[in-house]
Coordinates of C-alpha atoms and ligand atoms in Angstrom, one line a residue:
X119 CA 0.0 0.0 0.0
X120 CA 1.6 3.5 -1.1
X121 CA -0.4 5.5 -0.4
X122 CA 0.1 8.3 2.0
X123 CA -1.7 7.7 5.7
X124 CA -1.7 8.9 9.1
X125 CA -3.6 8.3 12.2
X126 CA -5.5 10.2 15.0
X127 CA -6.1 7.9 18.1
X128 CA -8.3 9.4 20.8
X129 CA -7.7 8.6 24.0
X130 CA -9.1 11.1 26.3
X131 CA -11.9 9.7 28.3
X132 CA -11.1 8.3 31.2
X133 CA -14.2 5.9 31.4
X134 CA -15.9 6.5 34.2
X135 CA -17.9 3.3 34.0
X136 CA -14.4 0.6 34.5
X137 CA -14.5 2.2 37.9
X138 CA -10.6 2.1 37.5
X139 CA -7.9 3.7 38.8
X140 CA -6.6 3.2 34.9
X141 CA -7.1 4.8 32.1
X142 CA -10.1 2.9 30.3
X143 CA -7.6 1.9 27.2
X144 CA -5.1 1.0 29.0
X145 CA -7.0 -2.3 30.0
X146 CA -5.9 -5.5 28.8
X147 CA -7.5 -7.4 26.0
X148 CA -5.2 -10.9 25.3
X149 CA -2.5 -9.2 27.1
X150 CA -2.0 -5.8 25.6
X151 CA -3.7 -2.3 26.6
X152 CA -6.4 -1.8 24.2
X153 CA -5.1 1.4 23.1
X154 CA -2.4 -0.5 22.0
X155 CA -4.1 -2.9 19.6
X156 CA -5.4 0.0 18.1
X157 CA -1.6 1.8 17.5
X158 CA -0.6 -2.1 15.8
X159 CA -3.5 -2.2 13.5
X160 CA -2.6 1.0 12.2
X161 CA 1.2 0.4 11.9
X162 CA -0.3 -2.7 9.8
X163 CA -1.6 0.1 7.5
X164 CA 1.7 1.2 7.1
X165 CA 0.5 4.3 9.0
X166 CA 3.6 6.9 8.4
X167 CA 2.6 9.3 11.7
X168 CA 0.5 8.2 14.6
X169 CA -0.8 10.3 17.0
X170 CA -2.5 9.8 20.4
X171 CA -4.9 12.5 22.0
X172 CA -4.9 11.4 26.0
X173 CA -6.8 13.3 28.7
X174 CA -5.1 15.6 31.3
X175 CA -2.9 13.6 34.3
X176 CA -2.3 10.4 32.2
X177 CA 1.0 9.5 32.8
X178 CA 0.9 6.1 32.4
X179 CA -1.1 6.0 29.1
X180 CA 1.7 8.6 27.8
X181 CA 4.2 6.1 28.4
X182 CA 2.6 3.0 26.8
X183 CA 1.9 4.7 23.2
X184 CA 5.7 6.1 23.4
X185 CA 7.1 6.8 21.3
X186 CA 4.0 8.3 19.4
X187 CA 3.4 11.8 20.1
X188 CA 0.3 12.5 22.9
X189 CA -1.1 15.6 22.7
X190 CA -3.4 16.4 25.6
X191 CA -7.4 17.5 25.3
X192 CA -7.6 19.5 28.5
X193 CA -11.5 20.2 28.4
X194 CA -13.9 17.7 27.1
X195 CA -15.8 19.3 24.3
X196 CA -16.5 16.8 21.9
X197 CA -14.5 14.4 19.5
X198 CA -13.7 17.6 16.7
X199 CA -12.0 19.2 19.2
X200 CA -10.4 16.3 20.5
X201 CA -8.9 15.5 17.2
X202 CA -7.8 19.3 16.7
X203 CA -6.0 18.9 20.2
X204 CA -3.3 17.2 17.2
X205 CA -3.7 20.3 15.2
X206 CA -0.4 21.6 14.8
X207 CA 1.1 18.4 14.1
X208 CA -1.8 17.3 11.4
X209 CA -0.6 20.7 9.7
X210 CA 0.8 19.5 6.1
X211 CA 0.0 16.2 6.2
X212 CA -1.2 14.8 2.8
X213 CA -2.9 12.1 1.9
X214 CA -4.9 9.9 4.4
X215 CA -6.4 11.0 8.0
X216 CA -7.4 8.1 9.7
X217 CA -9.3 9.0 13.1
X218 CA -9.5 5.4 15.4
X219 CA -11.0 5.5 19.3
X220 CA -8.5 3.9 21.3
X221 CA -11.4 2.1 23.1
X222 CA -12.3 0.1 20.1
X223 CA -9.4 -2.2 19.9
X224 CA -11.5 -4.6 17.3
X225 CA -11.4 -3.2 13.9
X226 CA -9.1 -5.2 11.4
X227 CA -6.3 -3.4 9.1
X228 CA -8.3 -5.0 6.3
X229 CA -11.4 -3.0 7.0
X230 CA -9.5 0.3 7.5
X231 CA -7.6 -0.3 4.6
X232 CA -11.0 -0.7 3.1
X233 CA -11.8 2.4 4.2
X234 CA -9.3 4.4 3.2
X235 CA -9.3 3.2 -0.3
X236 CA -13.3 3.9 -0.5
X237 CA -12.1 7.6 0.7
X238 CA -9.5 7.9 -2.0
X239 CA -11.8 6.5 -4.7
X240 CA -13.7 9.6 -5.1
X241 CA -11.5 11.7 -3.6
X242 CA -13.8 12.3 -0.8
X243 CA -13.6 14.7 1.8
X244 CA -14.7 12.3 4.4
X245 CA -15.2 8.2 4.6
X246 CA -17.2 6.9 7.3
X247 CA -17.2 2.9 8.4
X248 CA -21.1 2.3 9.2
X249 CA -22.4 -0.8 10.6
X250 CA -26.3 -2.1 11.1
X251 CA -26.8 -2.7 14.5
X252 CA -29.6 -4.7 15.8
X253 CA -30.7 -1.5 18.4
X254 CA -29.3 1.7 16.7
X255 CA -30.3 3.9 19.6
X256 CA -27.2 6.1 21.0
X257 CA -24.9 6.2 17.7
X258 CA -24.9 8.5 15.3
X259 CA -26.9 7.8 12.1
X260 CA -25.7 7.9 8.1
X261 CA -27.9 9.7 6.0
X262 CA -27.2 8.2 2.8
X263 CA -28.5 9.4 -0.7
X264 CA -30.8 6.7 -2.0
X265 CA -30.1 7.8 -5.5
X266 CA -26.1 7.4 -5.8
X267 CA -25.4 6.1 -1.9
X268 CA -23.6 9.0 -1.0
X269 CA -23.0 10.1 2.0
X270 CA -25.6 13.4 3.0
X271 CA -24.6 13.6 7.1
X272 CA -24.4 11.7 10.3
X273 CA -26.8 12.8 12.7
X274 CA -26.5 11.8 16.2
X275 CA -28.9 10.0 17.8
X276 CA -30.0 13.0 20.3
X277 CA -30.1 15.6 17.1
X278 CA -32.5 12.7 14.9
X279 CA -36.2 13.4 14.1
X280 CA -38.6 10.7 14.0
X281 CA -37.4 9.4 10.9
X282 CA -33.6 9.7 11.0
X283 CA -33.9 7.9 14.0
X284 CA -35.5 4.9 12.4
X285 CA -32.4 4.5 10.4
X286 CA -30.4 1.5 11.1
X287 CA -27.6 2.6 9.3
X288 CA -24.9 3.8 12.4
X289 CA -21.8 5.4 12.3
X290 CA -18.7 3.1 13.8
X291 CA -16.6 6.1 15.0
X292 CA -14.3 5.2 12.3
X293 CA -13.6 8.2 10.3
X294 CA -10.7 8.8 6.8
X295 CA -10.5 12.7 5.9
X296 CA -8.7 13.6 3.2
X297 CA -5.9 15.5 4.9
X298 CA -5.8 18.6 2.9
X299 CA -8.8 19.8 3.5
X300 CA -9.0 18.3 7.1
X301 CA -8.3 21.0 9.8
X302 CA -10.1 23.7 7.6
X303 CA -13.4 21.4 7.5
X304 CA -13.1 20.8 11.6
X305 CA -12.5 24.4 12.4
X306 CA -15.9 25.4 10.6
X307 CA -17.7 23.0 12.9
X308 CA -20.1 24.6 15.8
X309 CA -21.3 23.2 18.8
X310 CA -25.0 24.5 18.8
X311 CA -26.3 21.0 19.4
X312 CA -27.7 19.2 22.3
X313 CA -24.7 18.7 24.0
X314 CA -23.1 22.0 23.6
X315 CA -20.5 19.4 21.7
X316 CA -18.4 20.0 18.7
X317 CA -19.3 16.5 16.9
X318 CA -16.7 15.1 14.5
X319 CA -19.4 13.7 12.4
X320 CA -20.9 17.3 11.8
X321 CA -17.6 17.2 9.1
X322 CA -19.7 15.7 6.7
X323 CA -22.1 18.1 6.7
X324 CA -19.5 21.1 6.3
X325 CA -17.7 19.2 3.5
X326 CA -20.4 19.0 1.4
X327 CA -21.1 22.3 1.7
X328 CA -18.2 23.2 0.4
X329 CA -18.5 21.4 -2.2
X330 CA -16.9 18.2 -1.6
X331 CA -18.6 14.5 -1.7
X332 CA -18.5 11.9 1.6
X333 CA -18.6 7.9 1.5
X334 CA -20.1 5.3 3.7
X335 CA -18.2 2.2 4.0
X336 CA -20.0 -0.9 5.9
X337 CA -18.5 -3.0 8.5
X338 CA -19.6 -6.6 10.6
X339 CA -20.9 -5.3 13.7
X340 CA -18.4 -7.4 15.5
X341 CA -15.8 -4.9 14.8
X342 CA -17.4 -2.0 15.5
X343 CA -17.7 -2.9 19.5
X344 CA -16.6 -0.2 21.7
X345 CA -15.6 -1.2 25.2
X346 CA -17.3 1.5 27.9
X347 CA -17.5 -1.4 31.0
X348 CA -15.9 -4.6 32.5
X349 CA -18.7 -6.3 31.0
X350 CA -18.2 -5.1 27.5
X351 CA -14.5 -5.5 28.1
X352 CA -15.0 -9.4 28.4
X353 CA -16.6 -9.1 25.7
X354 CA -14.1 -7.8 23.5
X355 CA -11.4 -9.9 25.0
X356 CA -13.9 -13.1 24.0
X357 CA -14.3 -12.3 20.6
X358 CA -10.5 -11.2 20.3
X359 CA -9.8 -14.9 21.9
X360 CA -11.8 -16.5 18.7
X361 CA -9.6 -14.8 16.4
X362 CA -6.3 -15.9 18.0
X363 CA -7.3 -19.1 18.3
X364 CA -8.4 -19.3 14.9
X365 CA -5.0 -18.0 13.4
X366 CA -3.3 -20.3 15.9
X367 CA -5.0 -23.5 13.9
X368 CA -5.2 -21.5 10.4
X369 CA -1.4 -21.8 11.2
X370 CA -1.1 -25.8 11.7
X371 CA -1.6 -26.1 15.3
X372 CA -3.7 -28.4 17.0
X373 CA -6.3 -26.7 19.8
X374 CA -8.3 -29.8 21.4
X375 CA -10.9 -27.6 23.0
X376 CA -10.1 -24.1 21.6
X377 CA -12.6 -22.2 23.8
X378 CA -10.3 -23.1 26.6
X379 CA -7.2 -22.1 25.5
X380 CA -6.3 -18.6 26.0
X381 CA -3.4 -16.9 23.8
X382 CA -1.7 -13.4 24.1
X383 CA -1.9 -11.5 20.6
X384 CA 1.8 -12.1 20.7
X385 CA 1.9 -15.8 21.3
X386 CA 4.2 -17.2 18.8
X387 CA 3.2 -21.7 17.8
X388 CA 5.4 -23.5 15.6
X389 CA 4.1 -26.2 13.1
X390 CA 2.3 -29.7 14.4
X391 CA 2.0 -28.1 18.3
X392 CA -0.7 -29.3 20.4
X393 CA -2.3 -28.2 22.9
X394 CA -4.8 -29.6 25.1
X395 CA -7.6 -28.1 27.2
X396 CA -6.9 -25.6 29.4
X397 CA -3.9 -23.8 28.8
X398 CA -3.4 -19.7 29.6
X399 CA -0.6 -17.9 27.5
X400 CA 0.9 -14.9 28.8
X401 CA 2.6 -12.2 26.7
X402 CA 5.7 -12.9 25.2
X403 CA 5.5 -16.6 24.5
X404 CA 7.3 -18.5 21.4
X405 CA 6.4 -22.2 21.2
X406 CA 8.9 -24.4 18.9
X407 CA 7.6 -27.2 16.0
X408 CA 6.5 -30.3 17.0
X409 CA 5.6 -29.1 21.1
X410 CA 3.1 -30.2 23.0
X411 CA 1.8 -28.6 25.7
X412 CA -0.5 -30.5 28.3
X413 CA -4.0 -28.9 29.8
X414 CA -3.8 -26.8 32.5
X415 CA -0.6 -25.1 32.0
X416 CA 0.4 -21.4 32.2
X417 CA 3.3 -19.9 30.2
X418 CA 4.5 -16.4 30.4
X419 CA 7.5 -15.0 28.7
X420 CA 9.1 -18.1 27.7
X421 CA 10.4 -19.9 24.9
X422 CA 10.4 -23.5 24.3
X423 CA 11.9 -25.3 21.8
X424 CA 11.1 -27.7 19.0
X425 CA 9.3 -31.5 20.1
X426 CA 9.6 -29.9 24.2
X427 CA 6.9 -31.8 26.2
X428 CA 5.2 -29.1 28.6
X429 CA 2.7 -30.2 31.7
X430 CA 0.1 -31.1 32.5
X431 CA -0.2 -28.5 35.1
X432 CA 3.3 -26.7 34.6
X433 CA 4.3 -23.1 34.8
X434 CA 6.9 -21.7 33.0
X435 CA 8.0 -18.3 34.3
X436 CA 9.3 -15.2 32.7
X437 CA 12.6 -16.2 31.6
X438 CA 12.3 -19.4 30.9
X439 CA 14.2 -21.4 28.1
X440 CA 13.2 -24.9 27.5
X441 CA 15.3 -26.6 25.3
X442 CA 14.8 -28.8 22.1
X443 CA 13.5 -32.2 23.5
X444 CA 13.0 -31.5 26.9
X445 CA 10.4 -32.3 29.5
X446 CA 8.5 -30.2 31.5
X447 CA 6.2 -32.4 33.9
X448 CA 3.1 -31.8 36.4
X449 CA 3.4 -29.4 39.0
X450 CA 7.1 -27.8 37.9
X451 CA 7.9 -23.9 38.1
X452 CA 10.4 -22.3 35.8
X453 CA 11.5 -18.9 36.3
X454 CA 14.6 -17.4 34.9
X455 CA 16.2 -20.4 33.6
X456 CA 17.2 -22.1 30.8
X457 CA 16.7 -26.0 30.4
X458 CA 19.1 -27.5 28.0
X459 CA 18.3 -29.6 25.4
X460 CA 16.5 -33.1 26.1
X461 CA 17.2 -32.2 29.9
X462 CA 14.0 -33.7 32.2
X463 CA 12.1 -31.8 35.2
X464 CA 9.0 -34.3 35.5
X465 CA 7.8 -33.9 39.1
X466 CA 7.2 -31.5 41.8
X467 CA 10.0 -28.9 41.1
X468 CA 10.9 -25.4 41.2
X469 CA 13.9 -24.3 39.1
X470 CA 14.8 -20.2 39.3
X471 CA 17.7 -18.5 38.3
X472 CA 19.6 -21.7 37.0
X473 CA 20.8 -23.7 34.1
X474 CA 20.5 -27.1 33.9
X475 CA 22.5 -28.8 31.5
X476 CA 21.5 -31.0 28.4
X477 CA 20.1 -34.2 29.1
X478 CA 20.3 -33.7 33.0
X479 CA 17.9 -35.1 35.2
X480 CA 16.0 -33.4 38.1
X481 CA 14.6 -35.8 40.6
X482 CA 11.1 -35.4 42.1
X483 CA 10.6 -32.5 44.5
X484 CA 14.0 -30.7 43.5
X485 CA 14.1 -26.8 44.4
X486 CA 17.0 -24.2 44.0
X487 CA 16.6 -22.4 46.8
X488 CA 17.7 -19.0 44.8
X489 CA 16.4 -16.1 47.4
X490 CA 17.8 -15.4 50.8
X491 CA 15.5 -12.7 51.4
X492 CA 17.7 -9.9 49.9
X493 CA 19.4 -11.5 46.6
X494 CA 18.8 -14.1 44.0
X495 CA 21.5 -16.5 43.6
X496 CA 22.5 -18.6 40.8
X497 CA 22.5 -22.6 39.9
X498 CA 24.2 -23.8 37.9
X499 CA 23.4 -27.9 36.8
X500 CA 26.1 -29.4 34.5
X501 CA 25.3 -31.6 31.4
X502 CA 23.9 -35.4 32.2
X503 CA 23.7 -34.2 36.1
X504 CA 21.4 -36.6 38.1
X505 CA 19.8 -34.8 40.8
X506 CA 18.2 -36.9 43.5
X507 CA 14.2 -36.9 44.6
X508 CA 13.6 -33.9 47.0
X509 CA 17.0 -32.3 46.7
X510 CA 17.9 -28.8 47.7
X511 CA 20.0 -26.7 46.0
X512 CA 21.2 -24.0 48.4
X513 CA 22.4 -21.4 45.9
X514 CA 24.7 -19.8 44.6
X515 CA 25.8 -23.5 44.2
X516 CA 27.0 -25.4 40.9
X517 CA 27.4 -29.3 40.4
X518 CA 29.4 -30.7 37.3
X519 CA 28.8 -32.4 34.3
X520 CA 27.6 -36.2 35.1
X521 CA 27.6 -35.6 38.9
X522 CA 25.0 -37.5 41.0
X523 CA 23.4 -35.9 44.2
X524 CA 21.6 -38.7 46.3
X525 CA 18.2 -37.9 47.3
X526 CA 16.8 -35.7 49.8
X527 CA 20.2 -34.0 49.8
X528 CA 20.8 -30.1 50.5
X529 CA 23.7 -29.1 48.7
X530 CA 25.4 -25.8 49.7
X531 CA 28.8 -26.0 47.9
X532 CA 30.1 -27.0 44.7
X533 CA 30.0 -30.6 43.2
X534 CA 32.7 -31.9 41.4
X535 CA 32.2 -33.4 37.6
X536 CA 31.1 -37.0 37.8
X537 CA 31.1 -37.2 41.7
X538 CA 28.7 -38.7 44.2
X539 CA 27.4 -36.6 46.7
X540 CA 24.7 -37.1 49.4
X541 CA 24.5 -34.6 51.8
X542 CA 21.9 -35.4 54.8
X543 CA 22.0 -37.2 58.3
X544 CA 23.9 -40.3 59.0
X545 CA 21.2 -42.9 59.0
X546 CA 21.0 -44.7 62.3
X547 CA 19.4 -48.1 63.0
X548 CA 17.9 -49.9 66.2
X549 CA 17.2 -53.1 65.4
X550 CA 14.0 -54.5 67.6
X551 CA 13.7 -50.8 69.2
X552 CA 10.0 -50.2 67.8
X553 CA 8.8 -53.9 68.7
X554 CA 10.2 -53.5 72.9
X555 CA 8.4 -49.8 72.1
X556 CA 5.5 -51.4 72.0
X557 CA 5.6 -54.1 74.4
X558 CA 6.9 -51.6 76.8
X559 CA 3.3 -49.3 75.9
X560 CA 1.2 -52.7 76.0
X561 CA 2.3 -52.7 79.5
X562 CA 2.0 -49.6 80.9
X563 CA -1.5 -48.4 79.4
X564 CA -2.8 -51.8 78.6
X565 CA -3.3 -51.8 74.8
Ligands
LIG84 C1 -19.6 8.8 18.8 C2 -20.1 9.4 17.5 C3 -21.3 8.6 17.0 C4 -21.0 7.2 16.9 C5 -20.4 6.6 18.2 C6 -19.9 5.2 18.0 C7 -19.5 11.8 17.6 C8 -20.1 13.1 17.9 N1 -20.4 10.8 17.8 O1 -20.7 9.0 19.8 O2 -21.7 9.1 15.8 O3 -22.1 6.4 16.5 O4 -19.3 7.4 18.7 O5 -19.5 4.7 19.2 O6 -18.4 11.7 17.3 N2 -13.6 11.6 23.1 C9 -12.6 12.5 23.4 N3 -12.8 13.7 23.7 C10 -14.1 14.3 23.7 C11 -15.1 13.4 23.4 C12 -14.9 12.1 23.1 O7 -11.4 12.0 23.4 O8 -14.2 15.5 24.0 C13 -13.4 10.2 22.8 C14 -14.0 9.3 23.8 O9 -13.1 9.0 24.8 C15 -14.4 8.1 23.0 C16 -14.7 8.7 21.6 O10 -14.0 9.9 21.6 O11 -13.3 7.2 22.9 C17 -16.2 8.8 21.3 O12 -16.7 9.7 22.2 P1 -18.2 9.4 22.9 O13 -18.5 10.5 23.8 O14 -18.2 8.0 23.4 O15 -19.1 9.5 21.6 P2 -20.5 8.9 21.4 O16 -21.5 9.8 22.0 O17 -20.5 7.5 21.7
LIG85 CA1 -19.2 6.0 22.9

C-alpha cells in the first residue's frame, strides 16, 4: 500500500464506568492495553505518523503509546476538538487522516484499509465505516443518498427526528479525511447542538457544503464494539480470543478444545503443536515445531523449543528457556532459567535462576533455593547431572557435568564433575527398638 496515511487515536476519556484507577484503554485485551491494539492495526496500514490524543494527568497512558506523540485535550468538548487537540502536528499532512478510538481495539487493518481506499476512490472529503446494528439507539446515524449512496450527514442520535432515527444505518466512529482539506473542514464546525458538543461527524455536513462529496463504508458489527464497561470489556477480549485461536489453527496447530485455550496476541506456535484443554498464554511466548503442551498449563515469557513436552499443570515463568527435546512435567515452576536440550524436570519442582544442563535429570521434588530474602542466587546444573528426589540446591551452588546428588540432599557448595554426593543425616538403625516400644506401651496403658 503507497499510499500516503496517518492516524489520530483518541484517547481522552477516562471511562468513568471501568471504575478504574486506569485509564479505560489501557485495560488489557489478550495481554496488551487496548489502546495498543489500536496503535498495531494501524502500523499494519503502514500508517507513516500516529498520533494519540490522551486526557489531562495520564502518565501512564503517555508512556505506553511512546514513542508516538500524545497531545493532551484539557476540556472535554467533543470528539472535533479532541482531534484538533493534534492540530499543529496534522498541519501538512497529505494524503490519508485516519481518526480510530482507542477504546475500540477490534477493527481489522483489512477493514481500515478498506476504508481508506473507499475515501480515495472519489477523492472524498470524508469516509465513514457504518455498521447495522440490531438496536441503533445512541450512535450517530448515516444519511445516505438513495439515489447514488452517497453520504448526505451523520446525525447523532440526540439531534434525529422521527425518521432519522429509524435508520439503522450507524456510524462506527471510524472516520478517513482527506488530509488537505481536514483542519479547515473541523474548524468550521459549531457546537450549537444538544450537547453543547463539537461533533466530529458534523464534518460531513460542512464538507459538502463546500462542495466536496462523503462515503459510507459498511462494516460486521463485530468490529465496531466499543468497550465503555468490564462487561463489554469481556466481551471484546472473547471475541478477540476466537480470532487468536483461529489463526493459531489457520497456522497448523492443534487446539483440542479451543474455547479453553487462552493466547496473548503475541503468542508465537510453531508447526504440528498441540495443545490440550486448558492452557493460559501470557505475553511474550514462542512455542517451537512439534511441542506439546498438556492442559492446564500457564506460560509467560518463555520460549520452548522444537518436540519440548510441557505439563500437564506446569508453569513456566518469565525467563524461561526450555530446550529442544526437553520435559517439563506436572506441578514444575520455571523462572529465569534455561533447560538444556533433552534435559528432564518431571515432578514436583521449582527451578529459578539456573541452568540445567542437556540431558540432565532433576529428581522429584528438587528446588534451587535461589532467594535469601535480599538476593537471587544462581544454579548452575552441569550436562547429564542426576539430581536426587527432593533435593535442595542452596544457591549460589554449581554441580558438574555427570555428577550424581543422592536424594533428599541439601547441597550448599560446589559438586565436582562426575562425583557422588549425598549430603543429609547419617542414618541410624535400632534393630528390635519399635517392637520392645511397643511391648513396653502394651504394659503400661494396657493396649
Ligand atoms: C460517537 C459518535 C457517534 C458514533 C459513536 C460510535 C460523535 C459526535 N459521535 O458518539 O456518531 O455512532 O461514537 O461509538 O463523534 N472523546 C474524546 N474527547 C471528547 C469526546 C470524546 O477523546 O471530547 C473520545 C471518547 O473517549 C471516545 C470517543 O471519543 O473514545 C467517542 O466519544 P463518545 O463521547 O463516546 O461519543 P458517542 O456519543 O458514543
Ligand atoms: Ca461511545
Amino acid at each position: 500500500m503507497s499510499r500516503e496515511l496517518s492516524v489520530v487515536v483518541l484517547a481522552a476519556g477516562m471511562g468513568t464506568r471501568m471504575k478504574s484507577a486506569l485509564p479505560k484503554v489501557m485495560h488489557k485485551i489478550a495481554g496488551k492495553p487496548m489502546v495498543n491494539h489500536v496503535i498495531d492495526t494501524a502500523a499494519n496500514l503502514n500508517a507513516t505518523k500516529t498520533m494519540v490524543v490522551v486526557g489531562p494527568d495520564m502518565p501512564k497512558l503517555i508512556e505506553a503509546v511512546s514513542p508516538h506523540p500524545t497531545f493532551e485535550q484539557t476540556d472535554r468538548l467533543g470528539t472535533a476538538h479532541a482531534v484538533l487537540a493534534a492540530k499543529e502536528a496534522l498541519r501538512g499532512l497529505m494524503g490519508n487522516i485516519l481518526v480510530l478510538y482507542a477504546d475500540s481495539p477490534l477493527f481489522t487493518a483489512e477493514t481500515l484499509s478498506r476504508l481508506v481506499a473507499a475515501r480515495e476512490d472519489g477523492d472524498h472529503a470524508v469516509a465513514v465505516l457504518g455498521f447495522r446494528p440490531a438496536d441503533p439507539t445512541g450512535y450517530g446515524r448515516l444519511v445516505t443518498d438513495p439515489g447514488n449512496g452517497e453520504l448526505l450527514a451523520i446525525v447523532e442520535d440526540k439531534e434525529c427526528d422521527e425518521k432519522q432515527r429509524a435508520i439503522n444505518f450507524c456510524n462506527s466512529g471510524v472516520m478517513c479525511f482527506r488530509a488537505e482539506s481536514m483542519i479547515e473542514t473541523l474548524e468550521a464546525i459549531g457546537n450549537t447542538n444538544a450537547k453543547g458538543e463539537y461533533y466530529l461527524t458534523d464534518a460531513v455536513e460542512v464538507a459538502r457544503a463546500n462542495g466536496n462529496s462523503c462515503v459510507a463504508v459498511e462494516v460486521a458489527e463485530e468490529e465496531t464494539l466499543g468497550v465503555n464497561s468490564r462487561s463489554q470489556l469481556a466481551v471484546a477480549e472473547a471475541l478477540m480470543q476466537e480470532r487468536l485461536r483461529e489463526a493459531a489453527m489457520a497456522n497448523g496447530a492443534t487446539l483440542i478444545d479451543p474455547g479453553s485455550v487462552y493466547l496473548a496476541c503475541d503468542t508465537k506456535l510453531g508447526r504440528d503443536v498441540i495443545i490440550e484443554p486448558n492452557v493460559v498464554f501470557g505475553p511474550g511466548v514462542t512455542v517451537g515445531d512439534d511441542v506439546t503442551i498438556k492442559a492446564f498449563s500457564h506460560l509467560e515469557s518463555c520460549v520452548v523449543g522444537d518436540k519440548a513436552d510441557i505439563g500437564p499443570y506446569a508453569r513456566l515463568r518469565p525467563g524461561a528457556e526450555i530446550g529442544a527435546g526437553a520435559r517439563v512435567g506436572n506441578f514444575v515452576e520455571i523462572k529465569k532459567a534455561v533447560v538444556e536440550d533433552g534435559a528432564k524436570v518431571n515432578h514436583l519442582s521449582y527451578i529459578g535462576d539456573a541452568r540445567v544442563g542437556a540431558k540432565a535429570n532433576i529428581g522429584a521434588g528438587t528446588i534451587t533455593c535461589n532467594y535469601d530474602g535480599y538476593r537471587k542466587q544462581h544454579t548452575d546444573i552441569g550436562a547429564g547431572a542426576f539430581i536426587g528426589s527432593n533435593s535442595a540446591l542452596v544457591a549460589p551452588v554449581s554441580i558438574g557435568d555427570g555428577a550424581i546428588i543422592g536424594a533428599g540432599s541439601t547441597i550448599t557448595g560446589t559438586v565436582e564433575a562426575d562425583a557422588l554426593v549425598i549430603e543429609r543425616a547419617q542414618r541410624l538403625d535400632k534393630p528390635g527398638w519399635a517392637r520392645v516400644f511397643r511391648e513396653k506401651m502394651k504394659a503400661l496403658l494396657g493396649k
